[in-house]
Coordinates of N, CA and C and ligand atoms in Angstrom, one line a residue:
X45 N 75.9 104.1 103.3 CA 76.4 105.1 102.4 C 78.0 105.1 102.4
X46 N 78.5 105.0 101.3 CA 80.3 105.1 101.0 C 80.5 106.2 101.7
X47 N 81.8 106.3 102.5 CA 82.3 107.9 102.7 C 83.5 108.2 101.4
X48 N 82.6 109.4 101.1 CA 83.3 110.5 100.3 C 84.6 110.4 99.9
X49 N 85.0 110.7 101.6 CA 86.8 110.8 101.3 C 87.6 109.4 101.4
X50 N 87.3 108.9 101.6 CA 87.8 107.1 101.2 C 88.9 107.4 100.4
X51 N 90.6 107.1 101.0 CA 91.6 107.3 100.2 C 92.4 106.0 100.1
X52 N 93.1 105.3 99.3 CA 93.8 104.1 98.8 C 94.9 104.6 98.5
X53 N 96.1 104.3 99.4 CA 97.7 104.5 98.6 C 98.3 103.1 98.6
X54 N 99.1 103.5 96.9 CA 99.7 102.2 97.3 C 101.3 102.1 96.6
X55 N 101.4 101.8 97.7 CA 103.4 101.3 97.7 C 104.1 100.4 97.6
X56 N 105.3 100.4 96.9 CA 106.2 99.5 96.1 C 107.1 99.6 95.7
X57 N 108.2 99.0 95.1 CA 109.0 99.0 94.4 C 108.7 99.1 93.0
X58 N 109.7 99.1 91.7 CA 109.7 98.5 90.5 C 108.8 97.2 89.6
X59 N 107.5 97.3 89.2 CA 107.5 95.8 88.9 C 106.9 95.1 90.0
X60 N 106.6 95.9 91.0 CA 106.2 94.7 92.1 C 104.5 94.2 91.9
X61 N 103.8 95.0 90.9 CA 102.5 94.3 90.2 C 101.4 95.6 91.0
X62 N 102.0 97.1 91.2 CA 100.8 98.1 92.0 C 99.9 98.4 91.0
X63 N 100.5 98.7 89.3 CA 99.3 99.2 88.6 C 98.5 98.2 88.8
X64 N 98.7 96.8 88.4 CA 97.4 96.1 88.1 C 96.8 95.8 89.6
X65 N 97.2 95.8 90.2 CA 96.4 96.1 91.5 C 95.4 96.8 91.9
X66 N 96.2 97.9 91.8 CA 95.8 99.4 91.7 C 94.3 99.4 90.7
X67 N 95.0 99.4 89.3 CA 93.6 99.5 88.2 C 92.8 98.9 89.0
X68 N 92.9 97.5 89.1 CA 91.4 96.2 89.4 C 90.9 97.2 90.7
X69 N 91.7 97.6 91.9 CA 91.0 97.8 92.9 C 90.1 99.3 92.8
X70 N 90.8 100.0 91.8 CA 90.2 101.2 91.5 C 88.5 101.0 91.0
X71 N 89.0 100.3 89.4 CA 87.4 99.7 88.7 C 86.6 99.1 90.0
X72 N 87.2 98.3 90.4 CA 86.0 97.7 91.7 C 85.2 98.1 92.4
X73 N 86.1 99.5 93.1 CA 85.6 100.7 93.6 C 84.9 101.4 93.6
X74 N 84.6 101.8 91.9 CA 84.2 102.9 91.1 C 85.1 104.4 91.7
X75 N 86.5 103.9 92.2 CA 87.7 104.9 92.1 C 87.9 105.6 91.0
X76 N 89.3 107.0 91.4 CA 89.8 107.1 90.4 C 91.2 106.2 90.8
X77 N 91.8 106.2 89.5 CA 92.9 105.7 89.9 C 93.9 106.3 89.4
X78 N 95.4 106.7 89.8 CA 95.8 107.3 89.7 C 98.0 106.9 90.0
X79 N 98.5 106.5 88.5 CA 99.8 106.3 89.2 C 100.6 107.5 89.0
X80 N 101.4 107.9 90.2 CA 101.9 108.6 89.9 C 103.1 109.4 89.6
X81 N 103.7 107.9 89.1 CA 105.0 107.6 88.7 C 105.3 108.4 87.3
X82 N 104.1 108.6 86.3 CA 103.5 109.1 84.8 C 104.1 110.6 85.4
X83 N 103.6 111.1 86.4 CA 104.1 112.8 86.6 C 105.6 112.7 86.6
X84 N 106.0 112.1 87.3 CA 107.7 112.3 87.2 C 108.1 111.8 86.0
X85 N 107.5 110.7 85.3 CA 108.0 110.8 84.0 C 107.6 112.2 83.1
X86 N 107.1 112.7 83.1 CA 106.5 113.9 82.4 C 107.1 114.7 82.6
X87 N 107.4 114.9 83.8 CA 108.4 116.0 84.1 C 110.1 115.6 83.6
X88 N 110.2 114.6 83.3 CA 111.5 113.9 83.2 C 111.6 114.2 81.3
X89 N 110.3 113.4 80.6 CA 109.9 114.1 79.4 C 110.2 115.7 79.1
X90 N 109.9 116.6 79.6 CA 109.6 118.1 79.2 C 111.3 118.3 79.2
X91 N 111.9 117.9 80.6 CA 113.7 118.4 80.7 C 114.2 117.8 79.2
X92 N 113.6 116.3 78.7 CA 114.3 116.3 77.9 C 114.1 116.9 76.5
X93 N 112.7 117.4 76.5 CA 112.2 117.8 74.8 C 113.0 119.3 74.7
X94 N 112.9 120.2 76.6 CA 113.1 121.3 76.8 C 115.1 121.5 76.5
X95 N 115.9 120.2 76.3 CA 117.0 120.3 76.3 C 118.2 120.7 77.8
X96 N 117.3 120.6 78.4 CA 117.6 121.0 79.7 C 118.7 119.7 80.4
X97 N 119.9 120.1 81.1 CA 120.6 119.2 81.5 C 120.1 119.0 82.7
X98 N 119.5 117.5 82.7 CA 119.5 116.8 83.9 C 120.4 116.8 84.8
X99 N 121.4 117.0 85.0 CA 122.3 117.4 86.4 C 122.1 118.8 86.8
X100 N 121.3 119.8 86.2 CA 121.3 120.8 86.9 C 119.6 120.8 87.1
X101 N 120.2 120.9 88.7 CA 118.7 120.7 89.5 C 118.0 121.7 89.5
X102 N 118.5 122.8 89.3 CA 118.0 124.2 89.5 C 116.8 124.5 88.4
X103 N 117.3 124.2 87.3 CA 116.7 124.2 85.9 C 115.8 122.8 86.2
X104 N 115.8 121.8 86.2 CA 115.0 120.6 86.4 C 114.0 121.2 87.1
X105 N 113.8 121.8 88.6 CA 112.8 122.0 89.2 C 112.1 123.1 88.7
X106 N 113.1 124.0 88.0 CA 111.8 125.0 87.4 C 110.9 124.5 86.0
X107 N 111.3 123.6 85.6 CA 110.6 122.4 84.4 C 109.6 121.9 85.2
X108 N 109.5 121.5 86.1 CA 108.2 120.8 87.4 C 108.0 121.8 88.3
X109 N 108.0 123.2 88.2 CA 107.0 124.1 88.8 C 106.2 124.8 87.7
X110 N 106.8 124.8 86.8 CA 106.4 125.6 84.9 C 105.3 124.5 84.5
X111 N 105.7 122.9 85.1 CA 104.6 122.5 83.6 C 103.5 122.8 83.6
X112 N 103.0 122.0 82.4 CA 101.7 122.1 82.1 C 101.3 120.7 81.9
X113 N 100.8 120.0 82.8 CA 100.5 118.7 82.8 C 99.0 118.5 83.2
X114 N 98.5 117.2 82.4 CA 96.9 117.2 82.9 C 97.0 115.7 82.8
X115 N 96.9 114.5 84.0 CA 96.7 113.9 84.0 C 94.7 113.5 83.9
X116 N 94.0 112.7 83.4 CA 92.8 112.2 83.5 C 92.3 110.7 82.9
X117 N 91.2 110.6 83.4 CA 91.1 108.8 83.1 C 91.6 108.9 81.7
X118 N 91.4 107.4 81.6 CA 91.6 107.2 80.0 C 90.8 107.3 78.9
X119 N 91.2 108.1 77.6 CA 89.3 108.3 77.2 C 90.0 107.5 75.7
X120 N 91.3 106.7 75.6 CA 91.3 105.8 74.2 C 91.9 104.6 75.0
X121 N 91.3 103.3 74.3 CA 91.4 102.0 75.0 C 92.5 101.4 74.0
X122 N 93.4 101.8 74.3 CA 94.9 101.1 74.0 C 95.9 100.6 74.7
X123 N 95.0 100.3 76.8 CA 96.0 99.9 77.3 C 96.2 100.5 78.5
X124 N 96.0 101.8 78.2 CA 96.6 102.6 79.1 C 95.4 102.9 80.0
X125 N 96.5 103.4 81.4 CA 95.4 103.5 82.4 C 94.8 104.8 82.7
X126 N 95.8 106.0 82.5 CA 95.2 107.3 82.6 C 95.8 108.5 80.9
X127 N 94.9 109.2 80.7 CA 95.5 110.0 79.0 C 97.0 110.9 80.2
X128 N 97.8 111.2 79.5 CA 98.7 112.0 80.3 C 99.2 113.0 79.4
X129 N 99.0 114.3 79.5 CA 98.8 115.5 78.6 C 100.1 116.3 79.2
X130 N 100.6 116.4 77.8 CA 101.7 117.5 78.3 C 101.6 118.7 77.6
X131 N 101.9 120.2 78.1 CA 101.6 121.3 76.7 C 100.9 120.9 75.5
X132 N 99.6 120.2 76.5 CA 98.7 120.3 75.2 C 98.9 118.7 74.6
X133 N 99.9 117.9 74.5 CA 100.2 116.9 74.0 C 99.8 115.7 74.5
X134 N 99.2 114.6 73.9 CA 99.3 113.4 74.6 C 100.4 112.6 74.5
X135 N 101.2 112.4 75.8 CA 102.3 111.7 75.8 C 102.1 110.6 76.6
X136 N 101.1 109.7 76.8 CA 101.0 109.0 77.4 C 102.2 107.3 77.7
X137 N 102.4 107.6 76.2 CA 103.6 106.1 75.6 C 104.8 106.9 75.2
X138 N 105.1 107.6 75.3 CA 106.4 108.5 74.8 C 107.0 108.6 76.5
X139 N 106.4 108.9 77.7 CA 107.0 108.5 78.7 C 107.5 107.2 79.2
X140 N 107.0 106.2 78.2 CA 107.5 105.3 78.8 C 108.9 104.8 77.5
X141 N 109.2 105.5 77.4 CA 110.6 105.8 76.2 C 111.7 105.6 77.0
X142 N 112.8 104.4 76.1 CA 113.9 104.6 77.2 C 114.7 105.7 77.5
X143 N 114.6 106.9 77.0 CA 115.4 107.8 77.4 C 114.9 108.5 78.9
X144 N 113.4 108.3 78.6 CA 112.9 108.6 79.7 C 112.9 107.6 81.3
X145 N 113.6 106.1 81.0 CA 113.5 105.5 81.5 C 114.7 105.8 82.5
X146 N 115.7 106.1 81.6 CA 117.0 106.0 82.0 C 117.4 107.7 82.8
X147 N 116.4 108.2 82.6 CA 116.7 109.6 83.3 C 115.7 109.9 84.6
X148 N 114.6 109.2 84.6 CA 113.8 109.5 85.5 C 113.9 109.5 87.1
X149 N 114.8 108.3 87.2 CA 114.8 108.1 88.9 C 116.1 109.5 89.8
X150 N 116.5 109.9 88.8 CA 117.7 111.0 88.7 C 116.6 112.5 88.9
X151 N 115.6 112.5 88.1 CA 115.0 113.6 88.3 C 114.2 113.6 89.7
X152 N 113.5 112.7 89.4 CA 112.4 112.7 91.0 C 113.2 112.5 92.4
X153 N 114.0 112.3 92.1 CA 115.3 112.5 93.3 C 115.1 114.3 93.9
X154 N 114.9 114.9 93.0 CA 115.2 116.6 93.7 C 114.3 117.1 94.0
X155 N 114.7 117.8 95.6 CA 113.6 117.5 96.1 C 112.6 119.2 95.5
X156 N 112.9 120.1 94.6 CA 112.0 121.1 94.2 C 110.8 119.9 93.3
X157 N 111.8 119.3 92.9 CA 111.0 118.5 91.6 C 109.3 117.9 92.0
X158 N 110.0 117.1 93.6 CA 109.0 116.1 94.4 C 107.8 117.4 94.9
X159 N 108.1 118.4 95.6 CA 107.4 119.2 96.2 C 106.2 120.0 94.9
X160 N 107.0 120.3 94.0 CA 106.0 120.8 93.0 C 104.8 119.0 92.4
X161 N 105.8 118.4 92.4 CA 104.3 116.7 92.4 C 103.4 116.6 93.3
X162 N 104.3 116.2 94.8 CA 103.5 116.4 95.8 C 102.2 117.6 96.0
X163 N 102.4 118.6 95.8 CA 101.4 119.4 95.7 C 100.6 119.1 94.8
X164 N 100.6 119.0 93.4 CA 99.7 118.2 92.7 C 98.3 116.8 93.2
X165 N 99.9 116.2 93.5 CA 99.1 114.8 93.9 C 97.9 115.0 95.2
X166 N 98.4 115.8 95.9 CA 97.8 115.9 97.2 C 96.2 117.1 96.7
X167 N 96.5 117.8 95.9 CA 95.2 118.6 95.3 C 94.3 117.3 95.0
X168 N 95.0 116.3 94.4 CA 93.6 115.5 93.3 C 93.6 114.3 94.7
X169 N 94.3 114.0 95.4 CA 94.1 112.9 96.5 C 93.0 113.0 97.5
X170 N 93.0 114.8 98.1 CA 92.1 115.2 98.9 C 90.9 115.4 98.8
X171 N 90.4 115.0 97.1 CA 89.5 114.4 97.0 C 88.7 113.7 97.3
X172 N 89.7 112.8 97.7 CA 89.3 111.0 98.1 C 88.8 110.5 96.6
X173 N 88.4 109.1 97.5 CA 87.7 108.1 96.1 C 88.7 107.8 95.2
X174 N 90.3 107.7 95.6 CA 91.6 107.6 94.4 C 92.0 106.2 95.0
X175 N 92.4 105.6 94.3 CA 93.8 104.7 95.1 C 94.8 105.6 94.1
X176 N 95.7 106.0 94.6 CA 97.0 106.5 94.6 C 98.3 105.4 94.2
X177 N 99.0 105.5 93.4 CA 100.0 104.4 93.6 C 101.8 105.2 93.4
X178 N 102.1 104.7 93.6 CA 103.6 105.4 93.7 C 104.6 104.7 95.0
X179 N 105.7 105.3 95.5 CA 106.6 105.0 96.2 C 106.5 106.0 97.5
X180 N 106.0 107.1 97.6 CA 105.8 107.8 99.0 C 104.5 108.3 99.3
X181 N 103.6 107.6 98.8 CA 101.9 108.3 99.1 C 101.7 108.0 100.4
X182 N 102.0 106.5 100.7 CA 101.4 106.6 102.6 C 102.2 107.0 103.3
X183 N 103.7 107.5 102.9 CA 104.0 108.0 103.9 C 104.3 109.5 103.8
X184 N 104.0 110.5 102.2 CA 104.7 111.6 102.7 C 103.4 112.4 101.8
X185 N 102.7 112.3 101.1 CA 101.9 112.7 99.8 C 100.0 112.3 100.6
X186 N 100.0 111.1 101.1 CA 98.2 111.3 101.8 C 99.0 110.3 103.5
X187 N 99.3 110.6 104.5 CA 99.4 109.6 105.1 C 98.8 109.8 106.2
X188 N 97.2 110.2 105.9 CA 96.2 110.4 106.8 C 95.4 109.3 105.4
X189 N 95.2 108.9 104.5 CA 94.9 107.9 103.7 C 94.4 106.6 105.0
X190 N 92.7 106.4 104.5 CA 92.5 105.2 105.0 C 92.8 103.8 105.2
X191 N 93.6 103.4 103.7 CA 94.0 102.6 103.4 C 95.7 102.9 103.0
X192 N 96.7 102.2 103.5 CA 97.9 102.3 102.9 C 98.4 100.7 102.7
X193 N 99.1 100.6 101.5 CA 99.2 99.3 101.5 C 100.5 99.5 100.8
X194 N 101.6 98.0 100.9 CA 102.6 98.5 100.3 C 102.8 97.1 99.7
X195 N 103.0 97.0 98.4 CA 103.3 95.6 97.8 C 104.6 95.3 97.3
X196 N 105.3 94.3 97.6 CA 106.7 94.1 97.3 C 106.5 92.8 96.8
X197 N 108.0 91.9 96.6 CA 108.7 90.9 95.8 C 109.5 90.6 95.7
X198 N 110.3 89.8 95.7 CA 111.7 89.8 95.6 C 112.3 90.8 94.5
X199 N 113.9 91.1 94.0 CA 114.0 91.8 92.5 C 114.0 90.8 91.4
X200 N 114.2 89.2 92.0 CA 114.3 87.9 90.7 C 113.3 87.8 90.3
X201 N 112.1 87.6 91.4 CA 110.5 87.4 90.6 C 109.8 88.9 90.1
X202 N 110.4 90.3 90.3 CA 109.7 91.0 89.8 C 110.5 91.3 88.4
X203 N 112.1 91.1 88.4 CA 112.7 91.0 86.9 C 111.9 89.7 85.8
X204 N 111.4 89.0 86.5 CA 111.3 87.7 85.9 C 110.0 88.5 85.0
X205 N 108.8 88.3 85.9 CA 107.6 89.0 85.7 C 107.7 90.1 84.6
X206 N 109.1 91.1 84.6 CA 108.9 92.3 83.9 C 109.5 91.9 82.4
X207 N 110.1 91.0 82.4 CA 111.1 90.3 81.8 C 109.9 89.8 80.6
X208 N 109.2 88.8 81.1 CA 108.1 88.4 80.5 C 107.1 89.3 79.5
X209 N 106.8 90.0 80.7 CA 106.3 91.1 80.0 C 106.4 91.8 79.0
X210 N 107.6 92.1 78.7 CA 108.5 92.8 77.5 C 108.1 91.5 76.5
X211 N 108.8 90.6 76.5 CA 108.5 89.9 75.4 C 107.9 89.4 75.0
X212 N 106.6 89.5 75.6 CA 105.2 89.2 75.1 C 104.3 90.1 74.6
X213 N 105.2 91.8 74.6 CA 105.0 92.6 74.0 C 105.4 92.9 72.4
X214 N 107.0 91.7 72.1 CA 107.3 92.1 71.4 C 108.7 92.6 71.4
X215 N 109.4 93.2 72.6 CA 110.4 93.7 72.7 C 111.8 93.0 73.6
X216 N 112.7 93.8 72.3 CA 113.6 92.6 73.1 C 114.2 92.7 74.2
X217 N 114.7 91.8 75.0 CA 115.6 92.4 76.5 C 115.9 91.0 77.0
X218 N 116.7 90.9 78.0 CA 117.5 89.7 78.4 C 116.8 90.2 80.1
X219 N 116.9 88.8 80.6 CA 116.6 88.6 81.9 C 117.6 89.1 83.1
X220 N 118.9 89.3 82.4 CA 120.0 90.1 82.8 C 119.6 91.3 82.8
X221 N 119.4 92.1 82.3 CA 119.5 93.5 82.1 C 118.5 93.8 82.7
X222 N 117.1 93.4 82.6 CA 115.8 93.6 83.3 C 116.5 93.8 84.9
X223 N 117.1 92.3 85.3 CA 117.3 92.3 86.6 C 118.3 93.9 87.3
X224 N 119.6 93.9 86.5 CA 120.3 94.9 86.4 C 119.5 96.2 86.4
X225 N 118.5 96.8 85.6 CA 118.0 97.6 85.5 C 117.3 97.9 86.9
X226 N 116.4 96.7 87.4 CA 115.8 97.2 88.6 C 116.5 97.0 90.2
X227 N 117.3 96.4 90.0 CA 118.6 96.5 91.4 C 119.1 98.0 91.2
X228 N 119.3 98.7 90.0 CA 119.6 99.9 89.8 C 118.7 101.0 90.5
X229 N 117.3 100.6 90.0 CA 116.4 101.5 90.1 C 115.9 101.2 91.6
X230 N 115.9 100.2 92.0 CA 115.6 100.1 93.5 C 116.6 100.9 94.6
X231 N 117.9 100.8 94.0 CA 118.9 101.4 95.0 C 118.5 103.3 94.7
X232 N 118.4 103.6 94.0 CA 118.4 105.1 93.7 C 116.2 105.1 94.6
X233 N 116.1 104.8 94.3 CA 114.7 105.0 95.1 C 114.5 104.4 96.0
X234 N 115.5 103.6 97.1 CA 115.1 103.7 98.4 C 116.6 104.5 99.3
X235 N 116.8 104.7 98.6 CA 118.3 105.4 99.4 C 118.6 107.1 98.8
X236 N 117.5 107.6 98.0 CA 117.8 108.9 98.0 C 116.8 109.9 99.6
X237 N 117.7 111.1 99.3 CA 117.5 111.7 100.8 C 115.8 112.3 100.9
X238 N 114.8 112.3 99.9 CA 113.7 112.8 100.4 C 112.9 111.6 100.2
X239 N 112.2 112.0 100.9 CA 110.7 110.5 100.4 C 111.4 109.0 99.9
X240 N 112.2 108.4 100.5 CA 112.7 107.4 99.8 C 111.3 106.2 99.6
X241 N 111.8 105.4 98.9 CA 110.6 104.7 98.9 C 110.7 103.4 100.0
X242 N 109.5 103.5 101.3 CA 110.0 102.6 102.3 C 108.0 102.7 102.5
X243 N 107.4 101.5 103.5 CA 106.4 101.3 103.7 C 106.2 102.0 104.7
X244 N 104.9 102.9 104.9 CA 104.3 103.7 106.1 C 103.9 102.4 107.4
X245 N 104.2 103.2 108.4 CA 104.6 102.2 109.6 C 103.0 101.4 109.6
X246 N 101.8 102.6 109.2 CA 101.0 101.3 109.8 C 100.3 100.8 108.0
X247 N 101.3 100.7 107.4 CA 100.7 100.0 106.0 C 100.7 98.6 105.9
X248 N 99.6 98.0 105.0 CA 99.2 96.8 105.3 C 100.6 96.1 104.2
X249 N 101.2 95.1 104.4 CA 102.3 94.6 103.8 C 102.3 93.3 102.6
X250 N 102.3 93.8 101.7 CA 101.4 92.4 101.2 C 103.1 91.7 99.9
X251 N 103.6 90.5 100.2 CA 104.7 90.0 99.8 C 104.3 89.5 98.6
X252 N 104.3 89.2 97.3 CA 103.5 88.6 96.0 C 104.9 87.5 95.7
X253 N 105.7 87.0 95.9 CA 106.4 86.2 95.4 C 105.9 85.5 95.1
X254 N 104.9 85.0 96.4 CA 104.2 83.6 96.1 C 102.3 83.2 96.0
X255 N 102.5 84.7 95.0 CA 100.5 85.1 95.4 C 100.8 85.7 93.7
X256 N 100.0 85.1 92.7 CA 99.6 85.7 91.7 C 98.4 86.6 91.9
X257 N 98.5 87.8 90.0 CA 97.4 88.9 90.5 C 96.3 88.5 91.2
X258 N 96.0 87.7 90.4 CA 94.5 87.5 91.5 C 94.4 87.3 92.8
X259 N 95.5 86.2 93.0 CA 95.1 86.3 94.7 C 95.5 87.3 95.6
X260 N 96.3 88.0 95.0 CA 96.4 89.5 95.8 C 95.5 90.2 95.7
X261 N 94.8 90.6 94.5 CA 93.9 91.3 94.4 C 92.4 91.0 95.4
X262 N 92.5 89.7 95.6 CA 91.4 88.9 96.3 C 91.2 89.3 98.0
X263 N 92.6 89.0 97.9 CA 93.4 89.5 99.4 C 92.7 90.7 100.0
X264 N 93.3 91.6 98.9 CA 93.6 93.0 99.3 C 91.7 93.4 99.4
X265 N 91.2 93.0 98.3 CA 89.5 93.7 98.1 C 89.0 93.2 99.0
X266 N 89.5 91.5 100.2 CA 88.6 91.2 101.2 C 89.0 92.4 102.5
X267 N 90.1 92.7 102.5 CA 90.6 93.8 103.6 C 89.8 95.1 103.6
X268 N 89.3 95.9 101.9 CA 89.3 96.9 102.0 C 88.3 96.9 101.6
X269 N 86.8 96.0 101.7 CA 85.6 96.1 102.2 C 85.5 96.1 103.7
X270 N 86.5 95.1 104.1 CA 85.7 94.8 105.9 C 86.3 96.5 106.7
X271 N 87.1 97.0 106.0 CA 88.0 98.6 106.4 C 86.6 99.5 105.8
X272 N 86.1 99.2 105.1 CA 85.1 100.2 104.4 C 83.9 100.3 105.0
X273 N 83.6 99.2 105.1 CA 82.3 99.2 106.1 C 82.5 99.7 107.8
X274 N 83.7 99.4 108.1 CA 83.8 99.9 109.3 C 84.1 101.0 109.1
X275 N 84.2 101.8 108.4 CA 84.2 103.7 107.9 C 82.7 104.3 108.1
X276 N 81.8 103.4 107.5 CA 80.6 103.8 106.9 C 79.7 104.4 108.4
Ligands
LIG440 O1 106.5 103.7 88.9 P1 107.3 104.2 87.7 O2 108.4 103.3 87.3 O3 106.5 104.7 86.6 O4 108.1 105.5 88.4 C1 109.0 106.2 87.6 C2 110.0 106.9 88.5 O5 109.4 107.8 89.4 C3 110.8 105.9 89.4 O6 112.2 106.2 89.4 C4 110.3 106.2 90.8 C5 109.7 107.6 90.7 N1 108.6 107.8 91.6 C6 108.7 108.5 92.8 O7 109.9 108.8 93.1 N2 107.7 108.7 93.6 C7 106.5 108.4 93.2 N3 105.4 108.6 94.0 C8 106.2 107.7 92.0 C9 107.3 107.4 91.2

């Protein structure tokens, strides 16, 4: 028999490949899955629709104690991995807006901001049955979690990777700026003062520079059967 509380975090940088991880290991599961990166954009969203200046932290955190957010699976197949509802709204692609892109690692920085998430996150985690994805689940959000894993990359192969990505979407961007953008974003999220984003001491470490999705994925599902059954 599966145990119940069975929890999956999983940690990373920018780009380092956690959703698609994440998703496959979730589906495989019969998890939820859950990133949690979409709440701090949402909350990053609301400061900006609400007009609210982002340097004042004071006003930011009462924007992420106030909301009104409802993350749940995905119930339209356009891609996305969870609906992400704001006052009622579906903003699931509107967070991933550059304005929002460019403001977010500034907001989740404060720590009222993180505390009103964290409590969230930790309501739907203690669930179990989630893999979790984000930058401090195994170590500050579930890190009594069965499984903690943390996936990284270099920042050239994950610029490369994201780089790709864009333009196979369609959108334009230079391999420059991609890179620039996430040296940016990596320094503000491992060197801010709460929850920085660093691997929980006993998380499993998994390097992808030189492991495409699948064979991570392969990796990772052979680990967290032989962990599962030794649960049961
Ligand atoms: O994973 P992402 O790019 O969607 O995350 C958006 C921002 O939220 C990024 O700046 C890191 C931050 N974040 C965080 O601080 N803690 C988390 N658990 C998840 C994301």
């Amino acid at each position: 028999m599966e145990k119940k509380s069975f929890t999956i975090t999983l940690d990373g940088p920018a780009a380092s490949g956690k959703s698609t991880l994440g998703e496959r290991l979730a589906e495989s599961l019969d998890f939820m899955y859950l990133d949690t990166g979409v709440m701090y954009r949402a909350v990053t969203l609301a400061v900006l629709n609400k007009n609210v200046d982002v340097n004042d932290e004071g006003l930011v955190t009462k924007v992420a104690e106030e909301i009104d957010l409802d993350i749940h699976p995905a119930t339209i197949d356009d891609g996305r991995s969870n609906d992400v509802i704001l006052e009622q709204e579906d903003v699931t692609w509107e967070i991933r807006l550059p304005d929002v892109e460019s403001n977010v690692s500034q907001v989740s920085a404060y720590k009222g901001v993180r505390v009103a998430m964290t409590k969230k996150q930790r309501e739907i985690g203690n669930r179990g049955g989630i893999v979790m994805v984000g930058r401090d689940i195994g170590t500050v959000v579930l890190p009594d979690a069965e499984i903690k894993l943390y996936l990284d990359a270099s920042v050239e192969e994950r610029a490369k990777r994201r780089y790709l990505e864009l333009i196979n979407r369609g959108k334009q961007a230079t391999y420059e700026s991609v890179l620039d953008d996430l040296k940016r974003r990596d320094k503000i999220d491992s060197s801010r003062a709460i929850a920085p984003l660093r691997p929980a001491e006993d998380a499993i470490m998994i390097d992808s520079d030189h492991m495409n999705a699948e064979e991570v994925f392969q990796y990772i599902f052979k680990l967290v059967e032989e962990k599962k059954n030794l649960q049961v």
